[in-house]
Amino acid sequence: MDFHYVSHANRVIFGQGKIKETKEELAKLGKKAIVLATPEQKDLANEVAEIIEELCGFVYTKAVQHVPVETVINAQAIVEKEKIDVLLAVGGGSSIGLAKALALNTSLPILAIPTTYAGSEMTPVWGLTENNLKKTGTNMIVKPKTVIYDSNLTLTLPKGLTVTSGMNAIAHCAEGLYAENANPIVSLFAEDGVRALASSLPRILEKPEDMEARGEAQYGTMLGGMVLGSVGMALHHKLCHTLGGTFNLPHAETHTVILPYAIQYNASHIPKAMEALARALNTTPDDVPGALYDLSSSLGSHTSLEALGIKEIELDKAAEIATKNPYYNPRPVNKEGIRELLQYAFEGKRPELAYVK
Ligand code: NAD
């Protein structure tokens, strides 16, 4: 065995009803908090403000997707004026993303209470959009010091977002298994993350009040975030980034469609990862892409790029952009191979058996 592993310490409070412990946890980080949320989650932000009582300095509910620089400037002025010393983000990647951008500028600690399965709360990755361009980077200062997972907060998550952000978390785990800097510890998180999400998402859809399944999905999400924050991603994430950025395809839905085909493309070069995925999905290594496809289609999500609105004629350009700059992938990436992958994903047929060495 030969590997590098870097642990990123943080504190995780996990369990149904744990939002009640927010004040106690917050007091370990600061004396005056700004609660950050999107306008849609204003009620939840106010609920959290009540829980933390005198530790609440301001409730800011103007967080939006992709962290526009204008929102950061606006929120930062409040942070400075109110002498805020801790950032409390409640919500999904958008609220947590705003907290991260503020932490990058101010070095203030973050307490995050996630309500989706995006996993941003467990990563040191930040993003910022200026003049329609999204910049991203990694800095340990933005990684939340404390994360509170409360399964009650996912009860209001719409079905569509439950499925696609859950599949997105599976993608973080899957690519972590064959990352350039993959290591046995992160692979343990990744395999168990896929297992937990693949097992819990169908149960949540079948019985929305199944709190055990909701807890398990959050546990898988947490592992997915740990994987995403620890090792590099490859072809799947690169392709989704290209399709989202250039063709404006929806982020989580694109992940859901592409994942089975990206795994199929890499299968012959990642035998150990295929075995881990097979264990997690309760199938055989050569049927992993098919099992991922079955999972997303059984959850009612789109399974083809065509359904997401891209035109077949645009696939050539997508393949070109996705192979323009070199990046790590276990199977060498070339334009013809990626064009073929995109064609499969466009048509959305169940991937055939993958050849595994
Ligand atoms: P989001 O935070 O944008 O939320 C989508 C919508 O759902 C919002 O209106 C939000 O208020 C609402 N919502 C969230 N939780 C809800 C709940 N429980 N009940 C009802 N409504 C709820 O969505 P997201 O998928 O969590 O985040 C996406 C963003 O996060 C993207 O910008 C993505 O790039 C970023 N992201 C960053 C990282 C990272 O490591 N930095 C990781 C994953 C995603």
mmCIF file of C-alpha atoms and ligand atoms in Angstrom:
data_model
loop_
_atom_site.group_PDB
_atom_site.id
_atom_site.type_symbol
_atom_site.label_atom_id
_atom_site.label_comp_id
_atom_site.label_asym_id
_atom_site.label_seq_id
_atom_site.Cartn_x
_atom_site.Cartn_y
_atom_site.Cartn_z
ATOM 1 C CA MET A 1 0.000 0.000 0.000
ATOM 2 C CA ASP A 2 1.183 3.480 -0.801
ATOM 3 C CA PHE A 3 -0.918 6.611 -0.332
ATOM 4 C CA HIS A 4 -1.289 10.157 0.988
ATOM 5 C CA TYR A 5 -4.299 10.953 3.146
ATOM 6 C CA VAL A 6 -5.045 14.365 4.649
ATOM 7 C CA SER A 7 -7.850 14.590 7.177
ATOM 8 C CA HIS A 8 -9.835 17.806 7.429
ATOM 9 C CA ALA A 9 -11.004 18.048 11.000
ATOM 10 C CA ASN A 10 -14.420 19.500 11.749
ATOM 11 C CA ARG A 11 -17.248 18.862 14.166
ATOM 12 C CA VAL A 12 -20.384 17.047 13.009
ATOM 13 C CA ILE A 13 -23.577 16.890 15.041
ATOM 14 C CA PHE A 14 -25.908 14.381 13.454
ATOM 15 C CA GLY A 15 -29.460 13.279 14.187
ATOM 16 C CA GLN A 16 -33.161 14.028 14.030
ATOM 17 C CA GLY A 17 -34.014 17.191 15.990
ATOM 18 C CA LYS A 18 -30.378 18.284 16.404
ATOM 19 C CA ILE A 19 -31.165 21.815 15.238
ATOM 20 C CA LYS A 20 -32.018 22.391 18.919
ATOM 21 C CA GLU A 21 -28.294 22.168 19.726
ATOM 22 C CA THR A 22 -27.411 25.080 17.430
ATOM 23 C CA LYS A 23 -27.026 27.660 20.207
ATOM 24 C CA GLU A 24 -24.726 25.482 22.273
ATOM 25 C CA GLU A 25 -22.596 24.702 19.200
ATOM 26 C CA LEU A 26 -22.555 28.282 17.965
ATOM 27 C CA ALA A 27 -21.333 29.562 21.328
ATOM 28 C CA LYS A 28 -18.128 27.545 20.806
ATOM 29 C CA LEU A 29 -17.392 29.630 17.685
ATOM 30 C CA GLY A 30 -18.509 33.179 18.445
ATOM 31 C CA LYS A 31 -20.775 35.653 20.223
ATOM 32 C CA LYS A 32 -22.696 37.354 17.394
ATOM 33 C CA ALA A 33 -23.916 35.479 14.327
ATOM 34 C CA ILE A 34 -25.389 36.383 10.979
ATOM 35 C CA VAL A 35 -27.924 33.770 9.839
ATOM 36 C CA LEU A 36 -27.647 33.268 6.056
ATOM 37 C CA ALA A 37 -30.387 31.703 3.922
ATOM 38 C CA THR A 38 -32.224 31.997 0.595
ATOM 39 C CA PRO A 39 -35.509 33.974 0.446
ATOM 40 C CA GLU A 40 -37.407 30.657 0.093
ATOM 41 C CA GLN A 41 -36.040 29.500 3.456
ATOM 42 C CA LYS A 42 -36.757 32.699 5.388
ATOM 43 C CA ASP A 43 -39.025 30.920 7.884
ATOM 44 C CA LEU A 44 -36.344 28.373 8.690
ATOM 45 C CA ALA A 45 -33.781 31.171 9.089
ATOM 46 C CA ASN A 46 -36.104 32.911 11.566
ATOM 47 C CA GLU A 47 -36.637 29.636 13.415
ATOM 48 C CA VAL A 48 -32.863 29.246 13.778
ATOM 49 C CA ALA A 49 -32.593 32.881 14.910
ATOM 50 C CA GLU A 50 -35.071 32.105 17.702
ATOM 51 C CA ILE A 51 -33.095 29.027 18.752
ATOM 52 C CA ILE A 52 -29.829 30.957 19.073
ATOM 53 C CA GLU A 53 -31.542 33.833 20.955
ATOM 54 C CA GLU A 54 -29.108 36.621 21.930
ATOM 55 C CA LEU A 55 -26.352 35.150 19.732
ATOM 56 C CA CYS A 56 -28.295 36.324 16.653
ATOM 57 C CA GLY A 57 -26.942 39.595 15.292
ATOM 58 C CA PHE A 58 -28.684 39.632 11.905
ATOM 59 C CA VAL A 59 -30.885 37.455 9.640
ATOM 60 C CA TYR A 60 -29.891 37.798 5.978
ATOM 61 C CA THR A 61 -32.126 35.925 3.513
ATOM 62 C CA LYS A 62 -30.896 37.087 0.127
ATOM 63 C CA ALA A 63 -28.604 34.177 -0.749
ATOM 64 C CA VAL A 64 -29.031 33.038 -4.376
ATOM 65 C CA GLN A 65 -27.528 30.376 -6.645
ATOM 66 C CA HIS A 66 -23.905 30.577 -7.760
ATOM 67 C CA VAL A 67 -22.900 33.240 -5.186
ATOM 68 C CA PRO A 68 -22.961 36.520 -7.168
ATOM 69 C CA VAL A 69 -20.259 38.933 -6.022
ATOM 70 C CA GLU A 70 -22.904 41.655 -5.468
ATOM 71 C CA THR A 71 -24.618 39.529 -2.786
ATOM 72 C CA VAL A 72 -21.300 38.942 -1.048
ATOM 73 C CA ILE A 73 -20.514 42.680 -0.988
ATOM 74 C CA ASN A 74 -23.984 43.423 0.354
ATOM 75 C CA ALA A 75 -23.795 40.776 3.113
ATOM 76 C CA GLN A 76 -20.212 41.677 4.017
ATOM 77 C CA ALA A 77 -21.199 45.297 4.674
ATOM 78 C CA ILE A 78 -23.715 44.008 7.232
ATOM 79 C CA VAL A 79 -21.144 41.656 8.780
ATOM 80 C CA GLU A 80 -18.759 44.581 9.288
ATOM 81 C CA LYS A 81 -21.380 47.081 10.467
ATOM 82 C CA GLU A 82 -22.888 44.649 12.983
ATOM 83 C CA LYS A 83 -19.475 43.362 14.160
ATOM 84 C CA ILE A 84 -20.491 39.793 13.373
ATOM 85 C CA ASP A 85 -17.994 37.147 14.521
ATOM 86 C CA VAL A 86 -19.542 33.903 13.243
ATOM 87 C CA LEU A 87 -21.407 32.904 10.047
ATOM 88 C CA LEU A 88 -24.414 30.580 10.363
ATOM 89 C CA ALA A 89 -25.589 29.150 7.016
ATOM 90 C CA VAL A 90 -28.932 27.355 6.821
ATOM 91 C CA GLY A 91 -29.954 25.687 3.555
ATOM 92 C CA GLY A 92 -28.315 24.152 0.509
ATOM 93 C CA GLY A 93 -25.208 24.918 -1.500
ATOM 94 C CA SER A 94 -26.414 28.470 -2.194
ATOM 95 C CA SER A 95 -26.645 29.569 1.468
ATOM 96 C CA ILE A 96 -23.483 27.697 2.413
ATOM 97 C CA GLY A 97 -21.751 29.130 -0.683
ATOM 98 C CA LEU A 98 -22.497 32.672 0.505
ATOM 99 C CA ALA A 99 -21.070 31.858 3.941
ATOM 100 C CA LYS A 100 -17.942 30.467 2.285
ATOM 101 C CA ALA A 101 -17.410 33.574 0.159
ATOM 102 C CA LEU A 102 -17.769 35.719 3.307
ATOM 103 C CA ALA A 103 -15.341 33.481 5.207
ATOM 104 C CA LEU A 104 -12.831 33.825 2.400
ATOM 105 C CA ASN A 105 -12.884 37.612 2.792
ATOM 106 C CA THR A 106 -13.196 37.841 6.570
ATOM 107 C CA SER A 107 -11.727 34.570 7.973
ATOM 108 C CA LEU A 108 -14.825 34.197 10.188
ATOM 109 C CA PRO A 109 -15.803 30.646 11.222
ATOM 110 C CA ILE A 110 -18.870 28.945 9.708
ATOM 111 C CA LEU A 111 -21.508 26.791 11.337
ATOM 112 C CA ALA A 112 -23.545 25.088 8.576
ATOM 113 C CA ILE A 113 -26.976 23.489 8.811
ATOM 114 C CA PRO A 114 -27.485 21.778 5.430
ATOM 115 C CA THR A 115 -30.968 21.052 4.098
ATOM 116 C CA THR A 116 -30.120 19.445 0.717
ATOM 117 C CA TYR A 117 -27.810 16.620 -0.376
ATOM 118 C CA ALA A 118 -25.278 18.814 -2.245
ATOM 119 C CA GLY A 119 -22.528 18.249 0.361
ATOM 120 C CA SER A 120 -20.877 21.692 0.216
ATOM 121 C CA GLU A 121 -20.821 21.856 4.036
ATOM 122 C CA MET A 122 -18.075 19.204 4.162
ATOM 123 C CA THR A 123 -15.725 20.723 1.584
ATOM 124 C CA PRO A 124 -13.120 23.526 1.535
ATOM 125 C CA VAL A 125 -14.296 24.465 -1.998
ATOM 126 C CA TRP A 126 -15.706 27.950 -2.608
ATOM 127 C CA GLY A 127 -17.335 29.508 -5.694
ATOM 128 C CA LEU A 128 -18.022 33.115 -6.724
ATOM 129 C CA THR A 129 -19.746 34.526 -9.817
ATOM 130 C CA GLU A 130 -18.623 37.845 -11.290
ATOM 131 C CA ASN A 131 -19.674 39.143 -14.742
ATOM 132 C CA ASN A 132 -21.318 35.774 -15.507
ATOM 133 C CA LEU A 133 -18.070 33.928 -14.829
ATOM 134 C CA LYS A 134 -17.913 31.442 -11.971
ATOM 135 C CA LYS A 135 -14.561 31.162 -10.231
ATOM 136 C CA THR A 136 -13.887 28.338 -7.800
ATOM 137 C CA GLY A 137 -11.047 27.593 -5.449
ATOM 138 C CA THR A 138 -10.062 25.636 -2.371
ATOM 139 C CA ASN A 139 -9.153 27.166 0.969
ATOM 140 C CA MET A 140 -9.417 25.540 4.388
ATOM 141 C CA ILE A 141 -10.628 28.839 5.853
ATOM 142 C CA VAL A 142 -14.031 28.327 4.143
ATOM 143 C CA LYS A 143 -14.610 24.806 5.416
ATOM 144 C CA PRO A 144 -17.373 24.936 8.058
ATOM 145 C CA LYS A 145 -16.008 24.353 11.567
ATOM 146 C CA THR A 146 -19.255 22.754 12.707
ATOM 147 C CA VAL A 147 -22.004 21.032 10.706
ATOM 148 C CA ILE A 148 -25.402 20.113 12.118
ATOM 149 C CA TYR A 149 -27.351 17.504 10.148
ATOM 150 C CA ASP A 150 -31.002 17.330 11.190
ATOM 151 C CA SER A 151 -33.109 14.989 9.055
ATOM 152 C CA ASN A 152 -36.292 16.943 9.929
ATOM 153 C CA LEU A 153 -35.015 19.771 7.718
ATOM 154 C CA THR A 154 -35.152 17.599 4.589
ATOM 155 C CA LEU A 155 -38.890 16.920 4.963
ATOM 156 C CA THR A 156 -39.731 19.980 2.851
ATOM 157 C CA LEU A 157 -37.166 19.233 0.133
ATOM 158 C CA PRO A 158 -39.100 18.836 -3.156
ATOM 159 C CA LYS A 159 -39.036 15.350 -4.672
ATOM 160 C CA GLY A 160 -37.081 16.445 -7.768
ATOM 161 C CA LEU A 161 -34.308 18.060 -5.732
ATOM 162 C CA THR A 162 -34.220 15.062 -3.370
ATOM 163 C CA VAL A 163 -33.487 12.754 -6.306
ATOM 164 C CA THR A 164 -31.088 14.877 -8.325
ATOM 165 C CA SER A 165 -29.075 16.254 -5.426
ATOM 166 C CA GLY A 166 -28.941 12.702 -4.021
ATOM 167 C CA MET A 167 -27.643 11.353 -7.353
ATOM 168 C CA ASN A 168 -25.136 14.212 -7.390
ATOM 169 C CA ALA A 169 -23.859 13.009 -3.996
ATOM 170 C CA ILE A 170 -23.535 9.471 -5.428
ATOM 171 C CA ALA A 171 -21.439 10.952 -8.264
ATOM 172 C CA HIS A 172 -19.042 12.557 -5.738
ATOM 173 C CA CYS A 173 -18.540 9.149 -4.117
ATOM 174 C CA ALA A 174 -18.246 7.213 -7.394
ATOM 175 C CA GLU A 175 -15.551 9.453 -8.864
ATOM 176 C CA GLY A 176 -13.714 9.497 -5.540
ATOM 177 C CA LEU A 177 -13.152 5.756 -5.906
ATOM 178 C CA TYR A 178 -10.944 6.258 -8.963
ATOM 179 C CA ALA A 179 -9.491 9.711 -8.297
ATOM 180 C CA GLU A 180 -5.862 10.370 -9.142
ATOM 181 C CA ASN A 181 -5.170 10.760 -5.407
ATOM 182 C CA ALA A 182 -7.666 8.054 -4.333
ATOM 183 C CA ASN A 183 -6.707 6.319 -1.114
ATOM 184 C CA PRO A 184 -8.158 3.446 0.922
ATOM 185 C CA ILE A 185 -9.609 5.720 3.616
ATOM 186 C CA VAL A 186 -11.527 7.980 1.256
ATOM 187 C CA SER A 187 -12.613 4.861 -0.667
ATOM 188 C CA LEU A 188 -14.258 3.539 2.508
ATOM 189 C CA PHE A 189 -16.269 6.774 2.771
ATOM 190 C CA ALA A 190 -17.097 6.621 -0.938
ATOM 191 C CA GLU A 191 -18.342 3.043 -1.005
ATOM 192 C CA ASP A 192 -20.466 3.476 2.085
ATOM 193 C CA GLY A 193 -21.786 6.780 0.735
ATOM 194 C CA VAL A 194 -23.038 5.109 -2.463
ATOM 195 C CA ARG A 195 -24.572 2.284 -0.444
ATOM 196 C CA ALA A 196 -26.342 4.657 1.960
ATOM 197 C CA LEU A 197 -27.755 6.896 -0.796
ATOM 198 C CA ALA A 198 -28.766 4.099 -3.181
ATOM 199 C CA SER A 199 -30.554 2.361 -0.343
ATOM 200 C CA SER A 200 -32.260 5.412 1.185
ATOM 201 C CA LEU A 201 -33.418 7.514 -1.795
ATOM 202 C CA PRO A 202 -36.003 4.939 -3.035
ATOM 203 C CA ARG A 203 -37.292 4.543 0.550
ATOM 204 C CA ILE A 204 -37.710 8.331 0.931
ATOM 205 C CA LEU A 205 -39.718 8.511 -2.286
ATOM 206 C CA GLU A 206 -41.865 5.575 -1.313
ATOM 207 C CA LYS A 207 -42.506 6.818 2.230
ATOM 208 C CA PRO A 208 -41.570 10.489 2.710
ATOM 209 C CA GLU A 209 -41.995 10.295 6.494
ATOM 210 C CA ASP A 210 -39.381 7.507 6.800
ATOM 211 C CA MET A 211 -36.947 9.396 9.045
ATOM 212 C CA GLU A 212 -34.461 6.575 9.187
ATOM 213 C CA ALA A 213 -34.106 6.703 5.399
ATOM 214 C CA ARG A 214 -33.789 10.501 5.556
ATOM 215 C CA GLY A 215 -31.010 10.179 8.126
ATOM 216 C CA GLU A 216 -29.243 7.610 5.970
ATOM 217 C CA ALA A 217 -29.415 9.899 2.927
ATOM 218 C CA GLN A 218 -27.843 12.709 4.960
ATOM 219 C CA TYR A 219 -25.154 10.324 6.159
ATOM 220 C CA GLY A 220 -24.394 9.394 2.517
ATOM 221 C CA THR A 221 -24.373 13.092 1.630
ATOM 222 C CA MET A 222 -21.891 13.817 4.398
ATOM 223 C CA LEU A 223 -19.612 11.053 3.102
ATOM 224 C CA GLY A 224 -19.999 12.376 -0.470
ATOM 225 C CA GLY A 225 -18.941 15.843 0.714
ATOM 226 C CA MET A 226 -15.938 14.379 2.536
ATOM 227 C CA VAL A 227 -14.909 12.558 -0.642
ATOM 228 C CA LEU A 228 -15.399 15.642 -2.835
ATOM 229 C CA GLY A 229 -13.372 17.728 -0.385
ATOM 230 C CA SER A 230 -10.529 15.197 -0.136
ATOM 231 C CA VAL A 231 -9.728 13.866 -3.606
ATOM 232 C CA GLY A 232 -9.873 15.153 -7.180
ATOM 233 C CA MET A 233 -12.735 14.433 -9.539
ATOM 234 C CA ALA A 234 -12.401 13.248 -13.166
ATOM 235 C CA LEU A 235 -14.303 12.785 -16.448
ATOM 236 C CA HIS A 236 -17.804 12.750 -15.010
ATOM 237 C CA HIS A 237 -17.453 16.092 -13.206
ATOM 238 C CA LYS A 238 -15.577 17.636 -16.130
ATOM 239 C CA LEU A 239 -18.329 16.670 -18.562
ATOM 240 C CA CYS A 240 -21.094 17.937 -16.286
ATOM 241 C CA HIS A 241 -19.218 21.216 -15.854
ATOM 242 C CA THR A 242 -18.949 21.626 -19.646
ATOM 243 C CA LEU A 243 -22.601 20.776 -20.251
ATOM 244 C CA GLY A 244 -23.757 23.090 -17.466
ATOM 245 C CA GLY A 245 -21.440 25.974 -18.315
ATOM 246 C CA THR A 246 -21.669 25.999 -22.122
ATOM 247 C CA PHE A 247 -25.168 24.648 -22.753
ATOM 248 C CA ASN A 248 -26.811 25.874 -19.574
ATOM 249 C CA LEU A 249 -28.033 22.415 -18.613
ATOM 250 C CA PRO A 250 -29.273 22.080 -15.004
ATOM 251 C CA HIS A 251 -26.419 21.057 -12.663
ATOM 252 C CA ALA A 252 -27.824 18.172 -10.606
ATOM 253 C CA GLU A 253 -29.990 16.726 -13.431
ATOM 254 C CA THR A 254 -26.951 16.609 -15.721
ATOM 255 C CA HIS A 255 -25.011 14.675 -13.076
ATOM 256 C CA THR A 256 -27.894 12.226 -12.815
ATOM 257 C CA VAL A 257 -27.967 11.572 -16.582
ATOM 258 C CA ILE A 258 -24.197 11.402 -17.208
ATOM 259 C CA LEU A 259 -23.079 9.227 -14.273
ATOM 260 C CA PRO A 260 -23.948 5.733 -15.672
ATOM 261 C CA TYR A 261 -22.254 6.524 -18.999
ATOM 262 C CA ALA A 262 -19.134 8.081 -17.421
ATOM 263 C CA ILE A 263 -18.727 4.958 -15.261
ATOM 264 C CA GLN A 264 -19.290 2.758 -18.304
ATOM 265 C CA TYR A 265 -16.580 4.691 -20.178
ATOM 266 C CA ASN A 266 -14.059 4.231 -17.361
ATOM 267 C CA ALA A 267 -15.064 0.699 -16.337
ATOM 268 C CA SER A 268 -12.259 -1.230 -18.055
ATOM 269 C CA HIS A 269 -9.626 0.917 -16.286
ATOM 270 C CA ILE A 270 -11.033 0.907 -12.740
ATOM 271 C CA PRO A 271 -11.580 -2.733 -11.682
ATOM 272 C CA LYS A 272 -11.270 -2.047 -7.928
ATOM 273 C CA ALA A 273 -13.703 0.871 -8.078
ATOM 274 C CA MET A 274 -16.176 -1.270 -10.058
ATOM 275 C CA GLU A 275 -16.003 -3.933 -7.363
ATOM 276 C CA ALA A 276 -16.639 -1.342 -4.656
ATOM 277 C CA LEU A 277 -19.561 0.149 -6.610
ATOM 278 C CA ALA A 278 -20.970 -3.342 -7.229
ATOM 279 C CA ARG A 279 -20.897 -4.078 -3.484
ATOM 280 C CA ALA A 280 -22.550 -0.734 -2.747
ATOM 281 C CA LEU A 281 -25.249 -1.198 -5.389
ATOM 282 C CA ASN A 282 -25.726 -4.896 -4.722
ATOM 283 C CA THR A 283 -24.963 -5.935 -8.268
ATOM 284 C CA THR A 284 -22.099 -7.365 -10.349
ATOM 285 C CA PRO A 285 -19.164 -5.162 -11.435
ATOM 286 C CA ASP A 286 -20.096 -5.336 -15.112
ATOM 287 C CA ASP A 287 -23.673 -4.217 -14.415
ATOM 288 C CA VAL A 288 -22.776 -1.158 -12.287
ATOM 289 C CA PRO A 289 -23.622 1.383 -15.063
ATOM 290 C CA GLY A 290 -26.965 -0.363 -15.628
ATOM 291 C CA ALA A 291 -27.710 -0.392 -11.896
ATOM 292 C CA LEU A 292 -27.005 3.375 -11.649
ATOM 293 C CA TYR A 293 -29.299 3.941 -14.627
ATOM 294 C CA ASP A 294 -32.032 1.795 -13.032
ATOM 295 C CA LEU A 295 -31.693 3.733 -9.786
ATOM 296 C CA SER A 296 -32.203 7.154 -11.369
ATOM 297 C CA SER A 297 -34.997 6.001 -13.681
ATOM 298 C CA SER A 298 -36.806 4.247 -10.814
ATOM 299 C CA LEU A 299 -36.639 7.550 -8.895
ATOM 300 C CA GLY A 300 -38.378 9.270 -11.788
ATOM 301 C CA SER A 301 -35.504 11.414 -13.009
ATOM 302 C CA HIS A 302 -34.586 12.119 -16.608
ATOM 303 C CA THR A 303 -32.218 9.553 -18.067
ATOM 304 C CA SER A 304 -31.254 11.241 -21.349
ATOM 305 C CA LEU A 305 -29.474 14.442 -22.328
ATOM 306 C CA GLU A 306 -32.174 14.950 -24.963
ATOM 307 C CA ALA A 307 -34.758 15.300 -22.192
ATOM 308 C CA LEU A 308 -32.607 18.054 -20.614
ATOM 309 C CA GLY A 309 -32.881 20.105 -23.800
ATOM 310 C CA ILE A 310 -29.506 19.808 -25.547
ATOM 311 C CA LYS A 311 -29.626 19.285 -29.339
ATOM 312 C CA GLU A 312 -27.874 16.310 -30.946
ATOM 313 C CA ILE A 313 -25.983 18.692 -33.218
ATOM 314 C CA GLU A 314 -24.402 20.338 -30.147
ATOM 315 C CA LEU A 315 -22.739 17.099 -28.998
ATOM 316 C CA ASP A 316 -19.713 17.587 -31.291
ATOM 317 C CA LYS A 317 -19.017 20.943 -29.686
ATOM 318 C CA ALA A 318 -19.523 19.487 -26.210
ATOM 319 C CA ALA A 319 -17.017 16.694 -26.944
ATOM 320 C CA GLU A 320 -14.549 19.235 -28.285
ATOM 321 C CA ILE A 321 -14.768 21.534 -25.252
ATOM 322 C CA ALA A 322 -14.656 18.641 -22.796
ATOM 323 C CA THR A 323 -11.413 17.338 -24.291
ATOM 324 C CA LYS A 324 -9.691 20.656 -24.998
ATOM 325 C CA ASN A 325 -7.734 20.952 -21.753
ATOM 326 C CA PRO A 326 -6.024 17.843 -20.411
ATOM 327 C CA TYR A 327 -7.105 16.512 -17.012
ATOM 328 C CA TYR A 328 -6.733 13.315 -15.060
ATOM 329 C CA ASN A 329 -8.998 10.407 -15.946
ATOM 330 C CA PRO A 330 -8.248 6.708 -15.459
ATOM 331 C CA ARG A 331 -9.093 5.922 -19.103
ATOM 332 C CA PRO A 332 -7.437 8.296 -21.559
ATOM 333 C CA VAL A 333 -9.872 10.878 -22.849
ATOM 334 C CA ASN A 334 -10.169 11.575 -26.566
ATOM 335 C CA LYS A 335 -12.737 13.399 -28.633
ATOM 336 C CA GLU A 336 -14.109 10.310 -30.412
ATOM 337 C CA GLY A 337 -14.540 8.394 -27.152
ATOM 338 C CA ILE A 338 -16.300 11.304 -25.434
ATOM 339 C CA ARG A 339 -18.504 11.954 -28.470
ATOM 340 C CA GLU A 340 -19.613 8.317 -28.298
ATOM 341 C CA LEU A 341 -20.287 8.599 -24.559
ATOM 342 C CA LEU A 342 -22.364 11.739 -25.179
ATOM 343 C CA GLN A 343 -24.354 9.967 -27.895
ATOM 344 C CA TYR A 344 -25.237 7.178 -25.458
ATOM 345 C CA ALA A 345 -26.223 9.750 -22.846
ATOM 346 C CA PHE A 346 -28.239 11.713 -25.427
ATOM 347 C CA GLU A 347 -30.243 8.637 -26.412
ATOM 348 C CA GLY A 348 -30.588 7.582 -22.770
ATOM 349 C CA LYS A 349 -30.727 3.824 -23.272
ATOM 350 C CA ARG A 350 -29.778 1.568 -20.364
ATOM 351 C CA PRO A 351 -25.982 1.107 -20.541
ATOM 352 C CA GLU A 352 -24.980 -2.373 -21.667
ATOM 353 C CA LEU A 353 -22.727 -4.580 -19.603
ATOM 354 C CA ALA A 354 -19.390 -2.865 -19.049
ATOM 355 C CA TYR A 355 -16.255 -4.828 -19.758
ATOM 356 C CA VAL A 356 -14.325 -4.982 -16.470
ATOM 357 C CA LYS A 357 -10.748 -6.279 -16.531
HETATM 358 P P1 NAD B 1 -29.663 25.378 -3.420
HETATM 359 O O1 NAD B 1 -28.980 25.684 -2.156
HETATM 360 O O2 NAD B 1 -29.449 26.300 -4.560
HETATM 361 O O3 NAD B 1 -31.209 25.250 -3.130
HETATM 362 C C1 NAD B 1 -32.153 25.162 -4.190
HETATM 363 C C2 NAD B 1 -33.489 25.698 -3.711
HETATM 364 O O4 NAD B 1 -34.062 24.777 -2.796
HETATM 365 C C3 NAD B 1 -33.380 27.032 -2.954
HETATM 366 O O5 NAD B 1 -34.492 27.805 -3.283
HETATM 367 C C4 NAD B 1 -33.429 26.611 -1.509
HETATM 368 O O6 NAD B 1 -33.932 27.601 -0.658
HETATM 369 C C5 NAD B 1 -34.382 25.435 -1.578
HETATM 370 N N1 NAD B 1 -34.198 24.458 -0.511
HETATM 371 C C6 NAD B 1 -33.038 23.987 -0.011
HETATM 372 N N2 NAD B 1 -33.282 23.078 0.938
HETATM 373 C C7 NAD B 1 -34.627 22.985 1.051
HETATM 374 C C8 NAD B 1 -35.474 22.220 1.870
HETATM 375 N N3 NAD B 1 -35.012 21.324 2.740
HETATM 376 N N4 NAD B 1 -36.803 22.382 1.734
HETATM 377 C C9 NAD B 1 -37.291 23.247 0.815
HETATM 378 N N5 NAD B 1 -36.533 23.996 0.008
HETATM 379 C C10 NAD B 1 -35.216 23.864 0.128
HETATM 380 O O7 NAD B 1 -29.340 23.889 -3.948
HETATM 381 P P2 NAD B 1 -28.125 22.904 -3.713
HETATM 382 O O8 NAD B 1 -28.301 21.834 -4.713
HETATM 383 O O9 NAD B 1 -27.988 22.533 -2.286
HETATM 384 O O10 NAD B 1 -26.857 23.788 -4.050
HETATM 385 C C11 NAD B 1 -26.435 24.043 -5.360
HETATM 386 C C12 NAD B 1 -25.255 24.988 -5.345
HETATM 387 O O11 NAD B 1 -24.252 24.493 -4.483
HETATM 388 C C13 NAD B 1 -24.598 25.151 -6.704
HETATM 389 O O12 NAD B 1 -24.265 26.501 -6.859
HETATM 390 C C14 NAD B 1 -23.360 24.279 -6.617
HETATM 391 O O13 NAD B 1 -22.350 24.722 -7.473
HETATM 392 C C15 NAD B 1 -22.997 24.450 -5.156
HETATM 393 N N6 NAD B 1 -22.216 23.321 -4.598
HETATM 394 C C16 NAD B 1 -20.995 23.623 -4.040
HETATM 395 C C17 NAD B 1 -20.228 22.612 -3.470
HETATM 396 C C18 NAD B 1 -18.916 22.947 -2.844
HETATM 397 O O14 NAD B 1 -18.226 22.063 -2.332
HETATM 398 N N7 NAD B 1 -18.527 24.198 -2.832
HETATM 399 C C19 NAD B 1 -20.691 21.283 -3.454
HETATM 400 C C20 NAD B 1 -21.928 21.010 -4.028
HETATM 401 C C21 NAD B 1 -22.685 22.052 -4.587
#
